[in-house]
CSV table of N, CA and C in Angstrom, one decimal:
chain,number,residue,atom,x,y,z
A,1,UNK,N,0.8,-1.2,0.0
A,1,UNK,CA,0.0,0.0,0.0
A,1,UNK,C,0.9,1.3,0.0
A,2,UNK,N,1.9,1.3,0.8
A,2,UNK,CA,2.7,2.5,0.8
A,2,UNK,C,3.7,2.6,-0.3
A,3,UNK,N,4.1,3.8,-0.7
A,3,UNK,CA,5.0,4.0,-1.8
A,3,UNK,C,6.3,3.3,-1.6
A,4,UNK,N,6.9,2.9,-2.7
A,4,UNK,CA,8.2,2.2,-2.6
A,4,UNK,C,9.3,3.3,-2.1
A,5,UNK,N,8.9,4.5,-2.2
A,5,UNK,CA,9.9,5.6,-1.8
A,5,UNK,C,9.9,5.7,-0.2
A,6,UNK,N,9.0,5.1,0.4
A,6,UNK,CA,9.0,5.1,1.9
A,6,UNK,C,9.7,3.9,2.4
A,7,UNK,N,10.2,3.9,3.6
A,7,UNK,CA,10.9,2.7,4.1
A,7,UNK,C,9.9,1.6,4.1
A,8,UNK,N,10.4,0.4,4.1
A,8,UNK,CA,9.5,-0.8,4.2
A,8,UNK,C,8.7,-0.6,5.5
A,9,UNK,N,7.5,-1.0,5.5
A,9,UNK,CA,6.6,-0.8,6.7
A,9,UNK,C,7.2,-1.5,7.9
A,10,UNK,N,7.8,-2.6,7.8
A,10,UNK,CA,8.3,-3.3,9.0
A,10,UNK,C,9.4,-2.6,9.7
A,11,UNK,N,10.0,-1.7,9.0
A,11,UNK,CA,11.1,-0.9,9.6
A,11,UNK,C,10.7,0.2,10.5
A,12,UNK,N,9.5,0.7,10.3
A,12,UNK,CA,9.0,1.7,11.2
A,12,UNK,C,7.6,1.6,11.7
A,13,UNK,N,6.8,0.7,11.1
A,13,UNK,CA,5.4,0.6,11.5
A,13,UNK,C,5.3,0.1,12.9
A,14,UNK,N,6.2,-0.7,13.4
A,14,UNK,CA,6.1,-1.2,14.8
A,14,UNK,C,6.3,0.0,15.8
A,15,UNK,N,7.0,1.0,15.3
A,15,UNK,CA,7.3,2.2,16.2
A,15,UNK,C,6.1,3.2,16.2
A,16,UNK,N,5.1,3.0,15.4
A,16,UNK,CA,4.0,4.0,15.2
A,16,UNK,C,3.3,4.2,16.6
A,17,UNK,N,2.8,3.2,17.3
A,17,UNK,CA,2.1,3.6,18.5
A,17,UNK,C,2.9,4.4,19.5
A,18,UNK,N,4.2,4.1,19.7
A,18,UNK,CA,5.0,4.9,20.6
A,18,UNK,C,5.3,6.2,20.0
A,19,UNK,N,5.5,6.3,18.7
A,19,UNK,CA,5.8,7.6,18.1
A,19,UNK,C,4.6,8.5,18.2
A,20,UNK,N,3.4,7.9,17.9
A,20,UNK,CA,2.2,8.7,18.0
A,20,UNK,C,2.0,9.3,19.4
A,21,UNK,N,2.2,8.4,20.4
A,21,UNK,CA,2.1,8.9,21.8
A,21,UNK,C,3.1,10.0,22.1
A,22,UNK,N,4.3,9.9,21.6
A,22,UNK,CA,5.3,10.9,21.8
A,22,UNK,C,4.9,12.2,21.2
A,23,UNK,N,4.3,12.1,20.0
A,23,UNK,CA,3.8,13.3,19.3
A,23,UNK,C,2.6,13.9,20.0
A,24,UNK,N,1.8,13.1,20.6
A,24,UNK,CA,0.6,13.6,21.4
A,24,UNK,C,1.1,14.4,22.6
A,25,UNK,N,2.2,13.9,23.2
A,25,UNK,CA,2.7,14.6,24.4
A,25,UNK,C,3.5,15.9,24.0
A,26,UNK,N,4.0,16.0,22.8
A,26,UNK,CA,4.7,17.1,22.4
A,26,UNK,C,3.8,18.4,22.4
A,27,UNK,N,4.3,19.5,22.9
A,27,UNK,CA,3.4,20.6,23.1
A,27,UNK,C,3.4,21.6,21.9
A,28,UNK,N,4.3,21.5,21.0
A,28,UNK,CA,4.3,22.4,19.8
A,28,UNK,C,3.2,22.1,18.8
A,29,UNK,N,2.9,23.2,18.1
A,29,UNK,CA,1.8,23.0,17.1
A,29,UNK,C,2.3,22.3,15.8
A,30,UNK,N,3.6,22.3,15.6
A,30,UNK,CA,4.1,21.7,14.4
A,30,UNK,C,5.3,20.9,14.8
A,31,UNK,N,5.7,19.9,13.9
A,31,UNK,CA,6.9,19.1,14.1
A,31,UNK,C,7.8,19.3,12.9
A,32,UNK,N,9.1,19.2,13.1
A,32,UNK,CA,10.0,19.3,12.0
A,32,UNK,C,10.6,17.9,11.6
A,33,UNK,N,11.4,17.9,10.6
A,33,UNK,CA,12.0,16.6,10.2
A,33,UNK,C,12.8,15.9,11.3
A,34,UNK,N,13.5,16.7,12.1
A,34,UNK,CA,14.3,16.1,13.1
A,34,UNK,C,13.5,15.4,14.1
A,35,UNK,N,12.4,15.9,14.5
A,35,UNK,CA,11.5,15.3,15.5
A,35,UNK,C,10.9,14.0,14.9
A,36,UNK,N,10.5,14.0,13.6
A,36,UNK,CA,9.9,12.8,13.0
A,36,UNK,C,11.0,11.7,12.9
A,37,UNK,N,12.2,12.1,12.6
A,37,UNK,CA,13.3,11.2,12.5
A,37,UNK,C,13.5,10.5,13.9
A,38,UNK,N,13.5,11.3,14.9
A,38,UNK,CA,13.7,10.7,16.3
A,38,UNK,C,12.6,9.8,16.7
A,39,UNK,N,11.3,10.2,16.5
A,39,UNK,CA,10.2,9.4,17.1
A,39,UNK,C,10.0,8.1,16.3
A,40,UNK,N,10.3,8.2,14.9
A,40,UNK,CA,10.2,7.0,14.1
A,40,UNK,C,11.5,6.2,13.9
A,41,UNK,N,12.6,6.8,14.4
A,41,UNK,CA,13.9,6.3,14.2
A,41,UNK,C,14.2,5.9,12.7
A,42,UNK,N,14.0,7.0,11.9
A,42,UNK,CA,14.2,6.8,10.4
A,42,UNK,C,15.3,7.8,10.0
A,43,UNK,N,15.8,7.6,8.8
A,43,UNK,CA,16.8,8.4,8.2
A,43,UNK,C,16.2,9.8,7.7
A,44,UNK,N,17.1,10.7,7.6
A,44,UNK,CA,16.7,12.1,7.2
A,44,UNK,C,15.9,12.1,5.9
A,45,UNK,N,16.4,11.4,4.8
A,45,UNK,CA,15.7,11.4,3.6
A,45,UNK,C,14.3,10.8,3.7
A,46,UNK,N,14.3,9.7,4.4
A,46,UNK,CA,13.0,9.0,4.6
A,46,UNK,C,12.0,9.9,5.3
A,47,UNK,N,12.5,10.7,6.3
A,47,UNK,CA,11.6,11.6,7.1
A,47,UNK,C,11.1,12.7,6.1
A,48,UNK,N,12.0,13.2,5.3
A,48,UNK,CA,11.6,14.3,4.3
A,48,UNK,C,10.5,13.7,3.4
A,49,UNK,N,10.7,12.5,2.8
A,49,UNK,CA,9.7,12.0,1.9
A,49,UNK,C,8.4,11.7,2.6
A,50,UNK,N,8.5,11.2,3.8
A,50,UNK,CA,7.3,11.0,4.6
A,50,UNK,C,6.5,12.3,4.9
A,51,UNK,N,7.3,13.3,5.3
A,51,UNK,CA,6.6,14.6,5.6
A,51,UNK,C,5.9,15.2,4.4
A,52,UNK,N,6.5,15.0,3.2
A,52,UNK,CA,5.9,15.5,2.0
A,52,UNK,C,4.6,14.8,1.8
A,53,UNK,N,4.6,13.5,2.0
A,53,UNK,CA,3.4,12.6,1.7
A,53,UNK,C,2.3,12.8,2.8
A,54,UNK,N,2.7,13.3,4.0
A,54,UNK,CA,1.8,13.5,5.0
A,54,UNK,C,1.2,14.9,5.0
A,55,UNK,N,1.7,15.7,4.1
A,55,UNK,CA,1.1,17.1,3.9
A,55,UNK,C,2.0,18.2,4.6
A,56,UNK,N,3.3,18.0,4.7
A,56,UNK,CA,4.1,19.0,5.3
A,56,UNK,C,4.2,20.2,4.4
A,57,UNK,N,4.8,21.3,4.9
A,57,UNK,CA,5.0,22.5,4.2
A,57,UNK,C,6.3,23.2,4.6
A,58,UNK,N,6.8,24.0,3.7
A,58,UNK,CA,8.1,24.7,3.8
A,58,UNK,C,7.8,26.0,4.6
A,59,UNK,N,8.7,26.3,5.6
A,59,UNK,CA,8.6,27.6,6.3
A,59,UNK,C,10.1,28.0,6.4
A,60,UNK,N,10.4,29.0,5.6
A,60,UNK,CA,11.8,29.4,5.5
A,60,UNK,C,12.6,28.2,5.0
A,61,UNK,N,13.7,27.8,5.7
A,61,UNK,CA,14.5,26.7,5.3
A,61,UNK,C,14.1,25.4,6.0
A,62,UNK,N,13.0,25.5,6.8
A,62,UNK,CA,12.6,24.3,7.5
A,62,UNK,C,11.3,23.7,7.0
A,63,UNK,N,11.3,22.4,6.9
A,63,UNK,CA,10.1,21.7,6.5
A,63,UNK,C,9.3,21.3,7.7
A,64,UNK,N,8.0,21.7,7.8
A,64,UNK,CA,7.2,21.4,8.9
A,64,UNK,C,6.0,20.7,8.6
A,65,UNK,N,5.3,20.1,9.6
A,65,UNK,CA,4.0,19.5,9.4
A,65,UNK,C,3.2,19.8,10.6
A,66,UNK,N,1.9,20.1,10.4
A,66,UNK,CA,1.0,20.3,11.6
A,66,UNK,C,1.0,19.0,12.4
A,67,UNK,N,1.3,19.2,13.7
A,67,UNK,CA,1.4,18.0,14.6
A,67,UNK,C,0.2,17.2,14.7
A,68,UNK,N,-1.0,17.8,14.8
A,68,UNK,CA,-2.2,17.0,14.9
A,68,UNK,C,-2.5,16.3,13.6
A,69,UNK,N,-2.2,17.0,12.4
A,69,UNK,CA,-2.4,16.4,11.1
A,69,UNK,C,-1.5,15.2,11.0
A,70,UNK,N,-0.3,15.3,11.4
A,70,UNK,CA,0.7,14.2,11.3
A,70,UNK,C,0.2,13.0,12.1
A,71,UNK,N,-0.3,13.3,13.3
A,71,UNK,CA,-0.8,12.2,14.2
A,71,UNK,C,-1.9,11.5,13.5
A,72,UNK,N,-2.8,12.3,13.0
A,72,UNK,CA,-4.0,11.7,12.3
A,72,UNK,C,-3.6,10.8,11.2
A,73,UNK,N,-2.6,11.3,10.3
A,73,UNK,CA,-2.2,10.5,9.2
A,73,UNK,C,-1.4,9.3,9.6
A,74,UNK,N,-0.6,9.4,10.6
A,74,UNK,CA,0.2,8.2,11.1
A,74,UNK,C,-0.8,7.2,11.7
A,75,UNK,N,-1.8,7.7,12.4
A,75,UNK,CA,-2.8,6.7,13.0
A,75,UNK,C,-3.5,5.9,11.8
A,76,UNK,N,-3.8,6.6,10.7
A,76,UNK,CA,-4.4,6.0,9.6
A,76,UNK,C,-3.4,5.0,9.0
A,77,UNK,N,-2.1,5.3,8.9
A,77,UNK,CA,-1.2,4.3,8.4
A,77,UNK,C,-1.1,3.1,9.3
A,78,UNK,N,-1.2,3.4,10.6
A,78,UNK,CA,-1.2,2.3,11.6
A,78,UNK,C,-2.4,1.4,11.5
A,79,UNK,N,-3.5,1.9,11.1
A,79,UNK,CA,-4.7,1.1,10.9
A,79,UNK,C,-4.8,0.5,9.5
A,80,UNK,N,-3.8,0.8,8.7
A,80,UNK,CA,-3.7,0.2,7.3
A,80,UNK,C,-4.6,0.8,6.3
A,81,UNK,N,-5.1,2.0,6.6
A,81,UNK,CA,-6.0,2.7,5.7
A,81,UNK,C,-5.2,3.3,4.6
A,82,UNK,N,-5.9,3.4,3.4
A,82,UNK,CA,-5.3,4.0,2.2
A,82,UNK,C,-5.2,5.5,2.4
A,83,UNK,N,-4.0,6.0,2.3
A,83,UNK,CA,-3.9,7.5,2.5
A,83,UNK,C,-4.1,8.2,1.2
A,84,UNK,N,-4.5,9.4,1.3
A,84,UNK,CA,-4.7,10.3,0.2
A,84,UNK,C,-3.4,10.4,-0.6
A,85,UNK,N,-2.3,10.6,0.1
A,85,UNK,CA,-1.1,10.7,-0.7
A,85,UNK,C,-0.7,9.5,-1.5
A,86,UNK,N,-1.1,8.3,-1.0
A,86,UNK,CA,-0.9,7.1,-1.8
A,86,UNK,C,-1.7,7.0,-3.0
A,87,UNK,N,-3.0,7.4,-2.9
A,87,UNK,CA,-3.9,7.5,-4.1
A,87,UNK,C,-3.3,8.5,-5.1
A,88,UNK,N,-2.9,9.6,-4.6
A,88,UNK,CA,-2.3,10.7,-5.5
A,88,UNK,C,-1.1,10.2,-6.1
A,89,UNK,N,-0.2,9.5,-5.4
A,89,UNK,CA,1.0,8.9,-5.9
A,89,UNK,C,0.7,7.9,-7.0
A,90,UNK,N,-0.2,7.1,-6.8
A,90,UNK,CA,-0.6,6.1,-7.8
A,90,UNK,C,-1.1,6.8,-9.1
A,91,UNK,N,-1.9,7.8,-8.9
A,91,UNK,CA,-2.5,8.5,-10.0
A,91,UNK,C,-1.4,9.2,-10.8
A,92,UNK,N,-0.4,9.8,-10.1
A,92,UNK,CA,0.7,10.5,-10.8
A,92,UNK,C,1.6,9.5,-11.5
A,93,UNK,N,1.8,8.3,-10.9
A,93,UNK,CA,2.5,7.3,-11.5
A,93,UNK,C,1.9,6.8,-12.8
A,94,UNK,N,0.6,6.6,-12.8
A,94,UNK,CA,-0.1,6.2,-14.0
A,94,UNK,C,0.0,7.2,-15.1
A,95,UNK,N,-0.1,8.5,-14.8
A,95,UNK,CA,0.1,9.6,-15.8
A,95,UNK,C,1.5,9.6,-16.3
A,96,UNK,N,2.5,9.4,-15.4
A,96,UNK,CA,3.9,9.4,-15.8
A,96,UNK,C,4.2,8.2,-16.7
A,97,UNK,N,3.7,7.0,-16.4
A,97,UNK,CA,3.9,5.8,-17.2
A,97,UNK,C,3.3,6.0,-18.6
A,98,UNK,N,2.1,6.6,-18.7
A,98,UNK,CA,1.5,6.8,-20.0
A,98,UNK,C,2.3,7.8,-20.8
A,99,UNK,N,2.8,8.9,-20.1
A,99,UNK,CA,3.7,9.8,-20.8
A,99,UNK,C,5.0,9.2,-21.3
A,100,UNK,N,5.6,8.3,-20.5
A,100,UNK,CA,6.8,7.6,-20.9
A,100,UNK,C,6.5,6.7,-22.1
A,101,UNK,N,5.4,6.0,-22.1
A,101,UNK,CA,5.0,5.2,-23.2
A,101,UNK,C,4.9,6.0,-24.5
A,102,UNK,N,4.2,7.2,-24.3
A,102,UNK,CA,3.9,8.0,-25.5
A,102,UNK,C,5.2,8.6,-26.1
A,103,UNK,N,6.2,8.9,-25.2
A,103,UNK,CA,7.4,9.5,-25.7
A,103,UNK,C,8.5,8.5,-26.0
A,104,UNK,N,8.4,7.2,-25.7
A,104,UNK,CA,9.5,6.3,-25.8
A,104,UNK,C,9.9,6.1,-27.2
A,105,UNK,N,9.0,6.1,-28.2
A,105,UNK,CA,9.5,5.9,-29.6
A,105,UNK,C,10.3,7.0,-30.1
A,106,UNK,N,9.9,8.2,-29.7
A,106,UNK,CA,10.7,9.4,-30.1
A,106,UNK,C,12.1,9.4,-29.4
A,107,UNK,N,12.1,9.0,-28.2
A,107,UNK,CA,13.4,9.0,-27.5
A,107,UNK,C,14.4,8.0,-28.0
A,108,UNK,N,13.9,7.0,-28.7
A,108,UNK,CA,14.8,6.0,-29.2
A,108,UNK,C,15.3,6.3,-30.6
A,109,UNK,N,14.9,7.4,-31.2
A,109,UNK,CA,15.4,7.7,-32.5
A,109,UNK,C,16.8,8.2,-32.5
A,110,UNK,N,17.6,7.7,-33.3
A,110,UNK,CA,19.0,8.2,-33.4
A,110,UNK,C,19.2,9.1,-34.6
A,111,UNK,N,19.6,10.3,-34.4
A,111,UNK,CA,19.8,11.2,-35.5
A,111,UNK,C,21.3,11.1,-35.9
A,112,UNK,N,21.5,10.7,-37.1
A,112,UNK,CA,22.8,10.5,-37.6
A,112,UNK,C,23.3,11.8,-38.2
A,113,UNK,N,24.3,12.4,-37.5
A,113,UNK,CA,24.9,13.7,-37.9
A,113,UNK,C,26.4,13.5,-38.1
A,114,UNK,N,27.0,14.6,-38.6
A,114,UNK,CA,28.4,14.6,-38.8
A,114,UNK,C,29.1,15.1,-37.5
A,115,UNK,N,30.3,14.7,-37.3
A,115,UNK,CA,31.0,15.1,-36.0
A,115,UNK,C,31.1,16.6,-35.7
A,116,UNK,N,31.1,17.4,-36.8
A,116,UNK,CA,31.2,18.8,-36.6
A,116,UNK,C,29.8,19.6,-36.5
A,117,UNK,N,28.8,18.8,-36.3
A,117,UNK,CA,27.4,19.4,-36.3
A,117,UNK,C,27.3,20.5,-35.2
A,118,UNK,N,27.9,20.3,-34.1
A,118,UNK,CA,27.8,21.3,-33.0
A,118,UNK,C,28.5,22.6,-33.3
A,119,UNK,N,29.4,22.7,-34.3
A,119,UNK,CA,30.1,23.9,-34.7
A,119,UNK,C,29.5,24.5,-36.0
A,120,UNK,N,28.4,23.9,-36.5
A,120,UNK,CA,27.8,24.3,-37.8
A,120,UNK,C,27.4,25.8,-37.7
A,121,UNK,N,27.6,26.5,-38.8
A,121,UNK,CA,27.1,27.9,-38.9
A,121,UNK,C,26.2,28.0,-40.2
A,122,UNK,N,25.6,29.1,-40.4
A,122,UNK,CA,24.6,29.2,-41.4
A,122,UNK,C,25.2,29.0,-42.8
A,123,UNK,N,26.4,29.4,-43.1
A,123,UNK,CA,26.9,29.2,-44.4
A,123,UNK,C,27.2,27.8,-44.7
A,124,UNK,N,27.3,26.9,-43.7
A,124,UNK,CA,27.6,25.5,-43.8
A,124,UNK,C,26.4,24.6,-43.8
A,125,UNK,N,25.2,25.2,-44.0
A,125,UNK,CA,24.0,24.4,-44.0
A,125,UNK,C,24.0,23.4,-45.2
A,126,UNK,N,23.6,22.2,-44.9
A,126,UNK,CA,23.7,21.2,-46.0
A,126,UNK,C,22.7,21.5,-47.1
A,127,UNK,N,22.9,20.9,-48.3
A,127,UNK,CA,21.9,21.1,-49.4
A,127,UNK,C,20.6,20.5,-48.9
A,128,UNK,N,19.5,21.1,-49.3
A,128,UNK,CA,18.2,20.6,-49.0
A,128,UNK,C,17.5,21.5,-47.9
A,129,UNK,N,18.3,22.4,-47.3
A,129,UNK,CA,17.7,23.4,-46.4
A,129,UNK,C,17.7,24.8,-47.1
A,130,UNK,N,16.5,25.3,-47.4
A,130,UNK,CA,16.4,26.6,-48.1
A,130,UNK,C,15.7,27.5,-47.1
A,131,UNK,N,16.4,28.6,-46.8
A,131,UNK,CA,15.9,29.6,-45.9
A,131,UNK,C,16.0,31.0,-46.5
A,132,UNK,N,14.8,31.6,-46.5
A,132,UNK,CA,14.8,33.0,-47.0
A,132,UNK,C,13.7,33.7,-46.2
A,133,UNK,N,13.6,35.0,-46.3
A,133,UNK,CA,12.6,35.8,-45.6
A,133,UNK,C,11.2,35.2,-45.8
A,134,UNK,N,10.5,34.8,-44.7
A,134,UNK,CA,9.2,34.3,-44.8
A,134,UNK,C,9.1,32.9,-45.2
A,135,UNK,N,10.2,32.2,-45.4
A,135,UNK,CA,10.0,30.8,-45.9
A,135,UNK,C,11.2,29.9,-45.5
A,136,UNK,N,10.8,28.7,-45.0
A,136,UNK,CA,11.8,27.7,-44.7
A,136,UNK,C,11.3,26.5,-45.5
A,137,UNK,N,12.2,25.9,-46.3
A,137,UNK,CA,11.9,24.7,-47.1
A,137,UNK,C,13.0,23.7,-46.9
A,138,UNK,N,12.6,22.5,-46.5
A,138,UNK,CA,13.5,21.4,-46.3
A,138,UNK,C,13.2,20.2,-47.1
A,139,UNK,N,14.2,19.8,-47.9
A,139,UNK,CA,14.0,18.6,-48.7
A,139,UNK,C,14.5,17.4,-47.9
A,140,UNK,N,13.8,16.3,-47.8
A,140,UNK,CA,14.2,15.2,-47.0
A,140,UNK,C,13.7,13.9,-47.5
A,141,UNK,N,14.3,12.8,-47.1
A,141,UNK,CA,14.0,11.5,-47.6
A,141,UNK,C,13.5,10.6,-46.5
A,142,UNK,N,12.8,11.0,-45.6
A,142,UNK,CA,12.3,10.2,-44.5
A,142,UNK,C,12.4,11.0,-43.1
A,143,UNK,N,11.8,10.4,-42.1
A,143,UNK,CA,11.7,11.0,-40.8
A,143,UNK,C,13.0,11.4,-40.2
A,144,UNK,N,14.0,10.4,-40.3
A,144,UNK,CA,15.3,10.6,-39.7
A,144,UNK,C,16.1,11.7,-40.4
A,145,UNK,N,15.9,11.7,-41.8
A,145,UNK,CA,16.6,12.7,-42.6
A,145,UNK,C,16.0,14.1,-42.3
A,146,UNK,N,14.7,14.2,-42.1
A,146,UNK,CA,14.1,15.5,-41.7
A,146,UNK,C,14.7,15.9,-40.3
A,147,UNK,N,14.7,15.0,-39.4
A,147,UNK,CA,15.2,15.3,-38.0
A,147,UNK,C,16.7,15.8,-38.1
A,148,UNK,N,17.5,15.1,-38.9
A,148,UNK,CA,18.9,15.5,-39.1
A,148,UNK,C,19.0,16.9,-39.6
A,149,UNK,N,18.2,17.3,-40.6
A,149,UNK,CA,18.2,18.6,-41.2
A,149,UNK,C,17.8,19.6,-40.1
A,150,UNK,N,16.7,19.3,-39.4
A,150,UNK,CA,16.2,20.3,-38.3
A,150,UNK,C,17.3,20.5,-37.2
A,151,UNK,N,18.0,19.4,-36.9
A,151,UNK,CA,19.0,19.5,-35.9
A,151,UNK,C,20.2,20.3,-36.4
A,152,UNK,N,20.6,20.1,-37.6
A,152,UNK,CA,21.7,20.9,-38.2
A,152,UNK,C,21.3,22.4,-38.3
A,153,UNK,N,20.0,22.6,-38.7
A,153,UNK,CA,19.6,24.0,-38.7
A,153,UNK,C,19.6,24.6,-37.3
A,154,UNK,N,19.1,23.9,-36.3
A,154,UNK,CA,19.1,24.4,-35.0
A,154,UNK,C,20.5,24.7,-34.4
A,155,UNK,N,21.4,23.9,-34.8
A,155,UNK,CA,22.8,24.2,-34.3
A,155,UNK,C,23.4,25.4,-35.0
A,156,UNK,N,23.1,25.5,-36.3
A,156,UNK,CA,23.5,26.7,-37.1
A,156,UNK,C,22.9,28.0,-36.5
A,157,UNK,N,21.7,27.9,-36.1
A,157,UNK,CA,21.0,29.1,-35.5
A,157,UNK,C,21.7,29.4,-34.2
A,158,UNK,N,21.9,28.4,-33.4
A,158,UNK,CA,22.6,28.6,-32.1
A,158,UNK,C,24.0,29.2,-32.2
A,159,UNK,N,24.7,28.8,-33.2
A,159,UNK,CA,26.1,29.3,-33.4
A,159,UNK,C,26.2,30.5,-34.2
A,160,UNK,N,25.2,30.9,-34.9
A,160,UNK,CA,25.3,32.0,-35.9
A,160,UNK,C,24.0,32.7,-36.0
A,161,UNK,N,23.5,33.2,-34.8
A,161,UNK,CA,22.1,33.8,-34.8
A,161,UNK,C,22.0,35.0,-35.6
A,162,UNK,N,23.0,35.9,-35.6
A,162,UNK,CA,22.9,37.1,-36.4
A,162,UNK,C,22.7,36.9,-37.9
A,163,UNK,N,23.5,35.9,-38.4
A,163,UNK,CA,23.4,35.6,-39.8
A,163,UNK,C,22.0,34.9,-40.1
A,164,UNK,N,21.5,34.1,-39.2
A,164,UNK,CA,20.2,33.5,-39.3
A,164,UNK,C,19.1,34.6,-39.4
A,165,UNK,N,19.2,35.5,-38.4
A,165,UNK,CA,18.2,36.6,-38.3
A,165,UNK,C,18.2,37.4,-39.6
A,166,UNK,N,19.4,37.7,-40.1
A,166,UNK,CA,19.6,38.5,-41.3
A,166,UNK,C,18.9,37.7,-42.5
A,167,UNK,N,19.1,36.4,-42.5
A,167,UNK,CA,18.5,35.6,-43.6
A,167,UNK,C,17.0,35.6,-43.6
A,168,UNK,N,16.4,35.5,-42.5
A,168,UNK,CA,14.9,35.3,-42.4
A,168,UNK,C,14.2,36.7,-42.4
A,169,UNK,N,15.0,37.8,-42.0
A,169,UNK,CA,14.3,39.1,-41.9
A,169,UNK,C,14.8,40.0,-43.1
A,170,UNK,N,15.6,39.4,-44.0
A,170,UNK,CA,16.2,40.2,-45.1
A,170,UNK,C,16.9,41.4,-44.6
A,171,UNK,N,17.7,41.3,-43.6
A,171,UNK,CA,18.5,42.4,-43.0
A,171,UNK,C,19.9,42.3,-43.6
A,172,UNK,N,20.4,43.4,-44.1
A,172,UNK,CA,21.8,43.3,-44.7
A,172,UNK,C,22.8,43.1,-43.6
């Protein structure tokens, strides 16, 4: 049920009743990471992730969580209830997985370029790229060829912006 980013339940779930009692006895309205670390006997990064998921907030350089809210959330964890942060995490994960699937084909495309492509300037554009004021025309023989031309053009623009601007705006 809990995120894989949290410590395994067996590592700190047994400490929950005692930790909750300590937090109930604590007089402050908020708790910080250090307090959560000490009562649950967890590492710093684990405490930070847990505080995020329990609804903590930043105050200056310190990350805090409302003490009563933390107690309530930890009691729910102890009862095995599904927490809102876990539902939200799962929903975000589903969206991220779908995005990764959608982008995976494009990420695997290899653009075959020449070794000097990163030094390319406008006068060195390859044949097939025609640039003039108000018009860009690219001749290509497939998706990878078009991507190669676009990459070469982008590098030329990056390295030789003034000449690019002059070419598209008809500036002498």
